[in-house]
Amino acid sequence: MKILQLSIKLLIANSIFLAIICLSNFRVKTEEINTFTNQSTSEQVDNSSQDNKLDFSGDGRPGRRSGGGSRSPCPASQTPLTALVPQNNMGTTVSDRPKLWFYVPYSPQQISSGEFVLQDEQENDVYRQTFNLPKTPGLVSLKIPQTSPPLAINQSYRWYFKLYCGDSSSSTANFVDGWIKRITLTPALKARLRSRTTPIYQEYGKNLIWLDSLDNLAQLRLKNDNSQLERDWTKLLTATGVNLSELIHKPLVVNPISFNR
């Protein structure tokens, strides 16, 4: 009887020992699976982030994105006159008469006159006209008017945005300049824009159509700003090849620049 009881005890002890070993192995395997799953998820997020990263650092043209300079009589400003274009000074568009955006630190009382000039690659004037600034400083838009010839597809144009703080006939302008190139929508992008599964400005941005992405997002913020639009605004102005972080919190001015007749 004692031998039988001893055998039963040994059998129970061995069963418990085997159960402990199996449970330990299960925990190790579970931890390995969780670690692998977490790594895979992290890699997927990182890859997704890379896929959605905006990069406007392609080839560009010579230009002057920020104004200022000692020769201009315009008052010094902590944030200078700035064109909202990538660092390569090239803004693409699908519009025949697109909008440009500028940070203007001056009020109309500080500016005697302003002039916008649009030229072809042979430096021939396509459009030249004086304009008036809105009442308040900030981020302002300028739409190439209907009186200007439409931009030709796949042609590059140079623009100049000039502000005079003294007699415009003799003073040195505070100015910025850059380039516009009109391109065509691909059939795939046309389809995505019609589907409206993602915001229009995001589709333009992913396709590096800078001017239209910027303007569409700016117009949405003027109508009904929210945290998502603010985040996307920050993402656009801090994208690779853009680097306009100093303008993120500058106010958007509702009224556009108006041309003189």
mmCIF file of C-alpha atoms in Angstrom:
data_model
loop_
_atom_site.group_PDB
_atom_site.id
_atom_site.type_symbol
_atom_site.label_atom_id
_atom_site.label_comp_id
_atom_site.label_asym_id
_atom_site.label_seq_id
_atom_site.Cartn_x
_atom_site.Cartn_y
_atom_site.Cartn_z
ATOM 1 C CA MET A 1 0.000 0.000 0.000
ATOM 2 C CA LYS A 2 2.785 2.400 0.916
ATOM 3 C CA ILE A 3 4.506 1.662 -2.360
ATOM 4 C CA LEU A 4 1.290 2.448 -4.271
ATOM 5 C CA GLN A 5 0.805 5.737 -2.427
ATOM 6 C CA LEU A 6 4.421 6.699 -3.126
ATOM 7 C CA SER A 7 3.984 5.927 -6.829
ATOM 8 C CA ILE A 8 0.845 8.058 -6.992
ATOM 9 C CA LYS A 9 2.662 10.977 -5.311
ATOM 10 C CA LEU A 10 5.573 10.721 -7.758
ATOM 11 C CA LEU A 11 3.147 10.613 -10.702
ATOM 12 C CA ILE A 12 1.372 13.740 -9.451
ATOM 13 C CA ALA A 13 4.686 15.552 -8.898
ATOM 14 C CA ASN A 14 5.878 14.706 -12.408
ATOM 15 C CA SER A 15 2.585 15.901 -13.894
ATOM 16 C CA ILE A 16 2.856 19.232 -12.047
ATOM 17 C CA PHE A 17 6.479 19.635 -13.182
ATOM 18 C CA LEU A 18 5.558 18.969 -16.831
ATOM 19 C CA ALA A 19 2.636 21.383 -16.577
ATOM 20 C CA ILE A 20 4.950 24.139 -15.277
ATOM 21 C CA ILE A 21 7.401 23.564 -18.133
ATOM 22 C CA CYS A 22 4.619 23.692 -20.748
ATOM 23 C CA LEU A 23 3.190 26.892 -19.260
ATOM 24 C CA SER A 24 6.612 28.551 -19.274
ATOM 25 C CA ASN A 25 7.147 27.622 -22.923
ATOM 26 C CA PHE A 26 3.716 28.960 -23.808
ATOM 27 C CA ARG A 27 4.508 32.298 -22.146
ATOM 28 C CA VAL A 28 7.810 32.587 -23.985
ATOM 29 C CA LYS A 29 6.146 31.842 -27.316
ATOM 30 C CA THR A 30 3.358 34.313 -26.556
ATOM 31 C CA GLU A 31 5.867 37.039 -25.703
ATOM 32 C CA GLU A 32 7.763 36.338 -28.921
ATOM 33 C CA ILE A 33 4.565 36.539 -30.965
ATOM 34 C CA ASN A 34 3.523 39.813 -29.260
ATOM 35 C CA THR A 35 6.967 41.285 -29.797
ATOM 36 C CA PHE A 36 6.897 40.340 -33.469
ATOM 37 C CA THR A 37 3.352 41.700 -33.840
ATOM 38 C CA ASN A 38 4.291 44.999 -32.189
ATOM 39 C CA GLN A 39 7.360 45.334 -34.363
ATOM 40 C CA SER A 40 5.328 44.617 -37.479
ATOM 41 C CA THR A 41 2.691 47.170 -36.497
ATOM 42 C CA SER A 42 5.377 49.733 -35.770
ATOM 43 C CA GLU A 43 7.004 49.050 -39.113
ATOM 44 C CA GLN A 44 3.653 49.425 -40.871
ATOM 45 C CA VAL A 45 3.050 52.802 -39.202
ATOM 46 C CA ASP A 46 6.527 53.960 -40.097
ATOM 47 C CA ASN A 47 6.079 52.822 -43.703
ATOM 48 C CA SER A 48 2.703 54.508 -43.885
ATOM 49 C CA SER A 49 4.258 57.690 -42.520
ATOM 50 C CA GLN A 50 6.970 57.520 -45.153
ATOM 51 C CA ASP A 51 4.402 56.952 -47.917
ATOM 52 C CA ASN A 52 2.476 60.068 -46.834
ATOM 53 C CA LYS A 53 5.533 62.275 -46.411
ATOM 54 C CA LEU A 54 5.462 65.365 -48.624
ATOM 55 C CA ASP A 55 8.630 66.286 -50.468
ATOM 56 C CA PHE A 56 8.762 69.441 -52.610
ATOM 57 C CA SER A 57 12.545 69.514 -52.929
ATOM 58 C CA GLY A 58 12.719 68.858 -56.666
ATOM 59 C CA ASP A 59 14.543 70.918 -59.259
ATOM 60 C CA GLY A 60 13.612 74.577 -59.308
ATOM 61 C CA ARG A 61 14.612 77.981 -60.602
ATOM 62 C CA PRO A 62 16.533 80.970 -59.231
ATOM 63 C CA GLY A 63 14.348 83.276 -57.187
ATOM 64 C CA ARG A 64 13.944 85.364 -54.063
ATOM 65 C CA ARG A 65 11.484 83.881 -51.577
ATOM 66 C CA SER A 66 12.069 86.425 -48.798
ATOM 67 C CA GLY A 67 12.201 90.192 -49.203
ATOM 68 C CA GLY A 68 13.986 92.882 -47.238
ATOM 69 C CA GLY A 69 17.375 94.436 -47.674
ATOM 70 C CA SER A 70 19.013 97.659 -46.607
ATOM 71 C CA ARG A 71 18.280 99.506 -49.866
ATOM 72 C CA SER A 72 14.511 99.360 -49.475
ATOM 73 C CA PRO A 73 12.913 102.143 -47.404
ATOM 74 C CA CYS A 74 10.274 99.721 -46.115
ATOM 75 C CA PRO A 75 10.350 99.259 -42.317
ATOM 76 C CA ALA A 76 12.260 96.294 -40.950
ATOM 77 C CA SER A 77 10.089 93.374 -39.844
ATOM 78 C CA GLN A 78 10.867 90.394 -37.623
ATOM 79 C CA THR A 79 9.294 88.159 -40.282
ATOM 80 C CA PRO A 80 10.032 89.624 -43.712
ATOM 81 C CA LEU A 81 7.887 89.769 -46.804
ATOM 82 C CA THR A 82 7.733 86.109 -47.875
ATOM 83 C CA ALA A 83 6.287 84.185 -50.806
ATOM 84 C CA LEU A 84 4.607 80.922 -49.818
ATOM 85 C CA VAL A 85 6.452 78.731 -52.285
ATOM 86 C CA PRO A 86 8.888 75.818 -51.858
ATOM 87 C CA GLN A 87 12.576 76.549 -51.414
ATOM 88 C CA ASN A 88 13.195 75.720 -55.062
ATOM 89 C CA ASN A 89 11.035 78.770 -55.973
ATOM 90 C CA MET A 90 8.790 76.696 -58.256
ATOM 91 C CA GLY A 91 5.044 76.338 -57.726
ATOM 92 C CA THR A 92 3.047 73.974 -59.928
ATOM 93 C CA THR A 93 -0.655 74.362 -60.677
ATOM 94 C CA VAL A 94 -3.427 72.902 -62.818
ATOM 95 C CA SER A 95 -5.185 76.273 -63.027
ATOM 96 C CA ASP A 96 -4.870 78.619 -65.997
ATOM 97 C CA ARG A 97 -4.928 81.589 -63.585
ATOM 98 C CA PRO A 98 -3.839 80.338 -60.162
ATOM 99 C CA LYS A 99 -3.601 82.041 -56.793
ATOM 100 C CA LEU A 100 -0.343 82.937 -55.092
ATOM 101 C CA TRP A 101 0.005 83.484 -51.345
ATOM 102 C CA PHE A 102 2.319 85.928 -49.581
ATOM 103 C CA TYR A 103 3.097 86.938 -46.035
ATOM 104 C CA VAL A 104 2.902 90.732 -46.001
ATOM 105 C CA PRO A 105 3.992 92.371 -42.722
ATOM 106 C CA TYR A 106 2.791 95.845 -43.746
ATOM 107 C CA SER A 107 -0.457 97.773 -43.631
ATOM 108 C CA PRO A 108 -1.644 99.827 -46.643
ATOM 109 C CA GLN A 109 -0.577 102.988 -44.807
ATOM 110 C CA GLN A 110 3.052 101.813 -44.937
ATOM 111 C CA ILE A 111 3.004 100.999 -48.660
ATOM 112 C CA SER A 112 2.767 103.687 -51.319
ATOM 113 C CA SER A 113 2.102 101.158 -54.073
ATOM 114 C CA GLY A 114 2.438 97.506 -55.068
ATOM 115 C CA GLU A 115 3.109 95.898 -58.425
ATOM 116 C CA PHE A 116 2.702 92.369 -59.744
ATOM 117 C CA VAL A 117 4.586 91.286 -62.867
ATOM 118 C CA LEU A 118 4.234 88.025 -64.798
ATOM 119 C CA GLN A 119 6.742 87.172 -67.533
ATOM 120 C CA ASP A 120 7.395 84.294 -69.903
ATOM 121 C CA GLU A 121 10.764 82.539 -70.078
ATOM 122 C CA GLN A 122 11.990 85.087 -72.649
ATOM 123 C CA GLU A 123 11.318 87.857 -70.073
ATOM 124 C CA ASN A 124 8.407 89.276 -72.039
ATOM 125 C CA ASP A 125 5.640 90.766 -69.909
ATOM 126 C CA VAL A 126 2.504 88.633 -69.852
ATOM 127 C CA TYR A 127 0.835 90.794 -67.219
ATOM 128 C CA ARG A 128 1.892 93.878 -65.253
ATOM 129 C CA GLN A 129 -0.396 95.781 -62.907
ATOM 130 C CA THR A 130 -0.390 97.750 -59.667
ATOM 131 C CA PHE A 131 -2.442 96.585 -56.705
ATOM 132 C CA ASN A 132 -3.772 97.536 -53.287
ATOM 133 C CA LEU A 133 -3.108 95.608 -50.098
ATOM 134 C CA PRO A 134 -5.871 94.468 -47.721
ATOM 135 C CA LYS A 135 -6.351 96.519 -44.556
ATOM 136 C CA THR A 136 -4.544 94.104 -42.253
ATOM 137 C CA PRO A 137 -1.098 92.476 -42.471
ATOM 138 C CA GLY A 138 -0.852 88.688 -42.670
ATOM 139 C CA LEU A 139 -1.086 85.886 -45.193
ATOM 140 C CA VAL A 140 -2.787 87.312 -48.274
ATOM 141 C CA SER A 141 -3.730 85.815 -51.628
ATOM 142 C CA LEU A 142 -3.305 87.227 -55.114
ATOM 143 C CA LYS A 143 -5.220 85.662 -57.980
ATOM 144 C CA ILE A 144 -3.935 86.191 -61.504
ATOM 145 C CA PRO A 145 -6.932 88.039 -62.979
ATOM 146 C CA GLN A 146 -9.088 87.190 -65.979
ATOM 147 C CA THR A 147 -7.568 90.150 -67.823
ATOM 148 C CA SER A 148 -4.280 88.227 -67.935
ATOM 149 C CA PRO A 149 -3.761 85.627 -70.692
ATOM 150 C CA PRO A 150 -4.201 82.060 -69.397
ATOM 151 C CA LEU A 151 -1.063 80.147 -68.533
ATOM 152 C CA ALA A 152 -0.008 77.690 -71.222
ATOM 153 C CA ILE A 153 0.375 74.056 -70.217
ATOM 154 C CA ASN A 154 3.949 72.900 -69.517
ATOM 155 C CA GLN A 155 5.249 76.468 -69.756
ATOM 156 C CA SER A 156 7.143 78.181 -66.945
ATOM 157 C CA TYR A 157 6.468 81.791 -65.981
ATOM 158 C CA ARG A 158 8.341 84.105 -63.669
ATOM 159 C CA TRP A 159 6.458 86.440 -61.357
ATOM 160 C CA TYR A 160 7.533 89.457 -59.295
ATOM 161 C CA PHE A 161 5.676 90.795 -56.264
ATOM 162 C CA LYS A 162 6.913 94.306 -55.449
ATOM 163 C CA LEU A 163 6.115 96.678 -52.593
ATOM 164 C CA TYR A 164 7.191 100.329 -52.572
ATOM 165 C CA CYS A 165 7.387 102.264 -49.340
ATOM 166 C CA GLY A 166 8.449 105.533 -50.926
ATOM 167 C CA ASP A 167 7.963 107.174 -54.292
ATOM 168 C CA SER A 168 7.484 104.180 -56.603
ATOM 169 C CA SER A 169 9.251 105.964 -59.433
ATOM 170 C CA SER A 170 12.494 106.356 -57.530
ATOM 171 C CA SER A 171 12.584 104.108 -54.418
ATOM 172 C CA THR A 172 13.905 100.563 -54.320
ATOM 173 C CA ALA A 173 11.179 97.931 -54.076
ATOM 174 C CA ASN A 174 10.945 95.330 -51.365
ATOM 175 C CA PHE A 175 10.200 92.320 -53.529
ATOM 176 C CA VAL A 176 10.009 88.555 -53.875
ATOM 177 C CA ASP A 177 9.967 86.530 -57.080
ATOM 178 C CA GLY A 178 9.550 82.939 -58.221
ATOM 179 C CA TRP A 179 8.150 80.657 -60.897
ATOM 180 C CA ILE A 180 4.860 79.034 -61.899
ATOM 181 C CA LYS A 181 4.402 75.998 -64.104
ATOM 182 C CA ARG A 182 0.982 74.816 -65.245
ATOM 183 C CA ILE A 183 0.594 71.053 -65.605
ATOM 184 C CA THR A 184 -2.296 68.761 -66.553
ATOM 185 C CA LEU A 185 -4.247 66.414 -64.320
ATOM 186 C CA THR A 186 -3.614 62.722 -64.905
ATOM 187 C CA PRO A 187 -6.707 60.516 -65.433
ATOM 188 C CA ALA A 188 -5.994 58.757 -62.128
ATOM 189 C CA LEU A 189 -5.853 62.037 -60.205
ATOM 190 C CA LYS A 190 -9.024 63.271 -61.906
ATOM 191 C CA ALA A 191 -10.796 60.135 -60.712
ATOM 192 C CA ARG A 192 -9.573 60.567 -57.148
ATOM 193 C CA LEU A 193 -10.629 64.219 -57.091
ATOM 194 C CA ARG A 194 -14.109 63.239 -58.269
ATOM 195 C CA SER A 195 -14.414 60.475 -55.681
ATOM 196 C CA ARG A 196 -13.702 62.878 -52.792
ATOM 197 C CA THR A 197 -12.478 60.010 -50.613
ATOM 198 C CA THR A 198 -9.709 62.313 -49.354
ATOM 199 C CA PRO A 199 -9.615 66.124 -49.184
ATOM 200 C CA ILE A 200 -8.709 67.867 -52.421
ATOM 201 C CA TYR A 201 -5.704 69.623 -50.891
ATOM 202 C CA GLN A 202 -4.271 66.260 -49.809
ATOM 203 C CA GLU A 203 -4.574 64.838 -53.324
ATOM 204 C CA TYR A 204 -2.890 67.931 -54.763
ATOM 205 C CA GLY A 205 -0.191 67.761 -52.102
ATOM 206 C CA LYS A 206 0.592 64.075 -52.695
ATOM 207 C CA ASN A 207 1.002 64.928 -56.375
ATOM 208 C CA LEU A 208 3.244 67.927 -55.526
ATOM 209 C CA ILE A 209 0.816 70.454 -57.034
ATOM 210 C CA TRP A 210 1.875 73.125 -54.581
ATOM 211 C CA LEU A 211 -0.156 76.219 -55.473
ATOM 212 C CA ASP A 212 -3.514 74.421 -55.614
ATOM 213 C CA SER A 213 -2.874 72.371 -52.473
ATOM 214 C CA LEU A 214 -1.926 75.489 -50.515
ATOM 215 C CA ASP A 215 -4.850 77.581 -51.752
ATOM 216 C CA ASN A 216 -7.474 74.875 -51.276
ATOM 217 C CA LEU A 217 -6.346 74.260 -47.698
ATOM 218 C CA ALA A 218 -6.155 78.009 -46.969
ATOM 219 C CA GLN A 219 -9.706 78.547 -48.256
ATOM 220 C CA LEU A 220 -11.010 75.736 -46.043
ATOM 221 C CA ARG A 221 -9.314 77.264 -43.007
ATOM 222 C CA LEU A 222 -10.845 80.655 -43.776
ATOM 223 C CA LYS A 223 -14.337 79.118 -43.932
ATOM 224 C CA ASN A 224 -14.285 76.702 -41.004
ATOM 225 C CA ASP A 225 -10.960 76.128 -39.295
ATOM 226 C CA ASN A 226 -10.481 73.088 -37.063
ATOM 227 C CA SER A 227 -7.691 71.091 -35.455
ATOM 228 C CA GLN A 228 -7.342 68.705 -38.418
ATOM 229 C CA LEU A 229 -6.948 71.567 -40.894
ATOM 230 C CA GLU A 230 -4.420 73.216 -38.583
ATOM 231 C CA ARG A 231 -2.389 70.008 -38.411
ATOM 232 C CA ASP A 232 -2.463 69.632 -42.189
ATOM 233 C CA TRP A 233 -1.470 73.298 -42.577
ATOM 234 C CA THR A 234 1.528 72.700 -40.330
ATOM 235 C CA LYS A 235 2.406 69.541 -42.260
ATOM 236 C CA LEU A 236 2.283 71.389 -45.581
ATOM 237 C CA LEU A 237 4.351 74.392 -44.467
ATOM 238 C CA THR A 238 6.970 72.168 -42.820
ATOM 239 C CA ALA A 239 7.176 69.610 -45.634
ATOM 240 C CA THR A 240 10.563 68.638 -47.030
ATOM 241 C CA GLY A 241 11.741 71.355 -49.389
ATOM 242 C CA VAL A 242 9.304 73.957 -48.014
ATOM 243 C CA ASN A 243 10.507 75.036 -44.538
ATOM 244 C CA LEU A 244 8.030 77.835 -43.827
ATOM 245 C CA SER A 245 7.506 77.014 -40.153
ATOM 246 C CA GLU A 246 7.749 80.700 -39.155
ATOM 247 C CA LEU A 247 4.488 81.352 -41.021
ATOM 248 C CA ILE A 248 2.382 78.558 -39.497
ATOM 249 C CA HIS A 249 0.649 80.808 -36.969
ATOM 250 C CA LYS A 250 0.430 83.954 -39.073
ATOM 251 C CA PRO A 251 -3.191 85.057 -39.621
ATOM 252 C CA LEU A 252 -4.965 84.351 -42.888
ATOM 253 C CA VAL A 253 -6.486 87.503 -44.369
ATOM 254 C CA VAL A 254 -9.964 87.015 -45.835
ATOM 255 C CA ASN A 255 -9.814 89.768 -48.441
ATOM 256 C CA PRO A 256 -7.443 89.114 -51.361
ATOM 257 C CA ILE A 257 -5.138 91.625 -52.994
ATOM 258 C CA SER A 258 -7.088 93.801 -55.409
ATOM 259 C CA PHE A 259 -5.677 95.103 -58.676
ATOM 260 C CA ASN A 260 -6.045 98.702 -59.778
ATOM 261 C CA ARG A 261 -7.962 99.367 -62.970
#
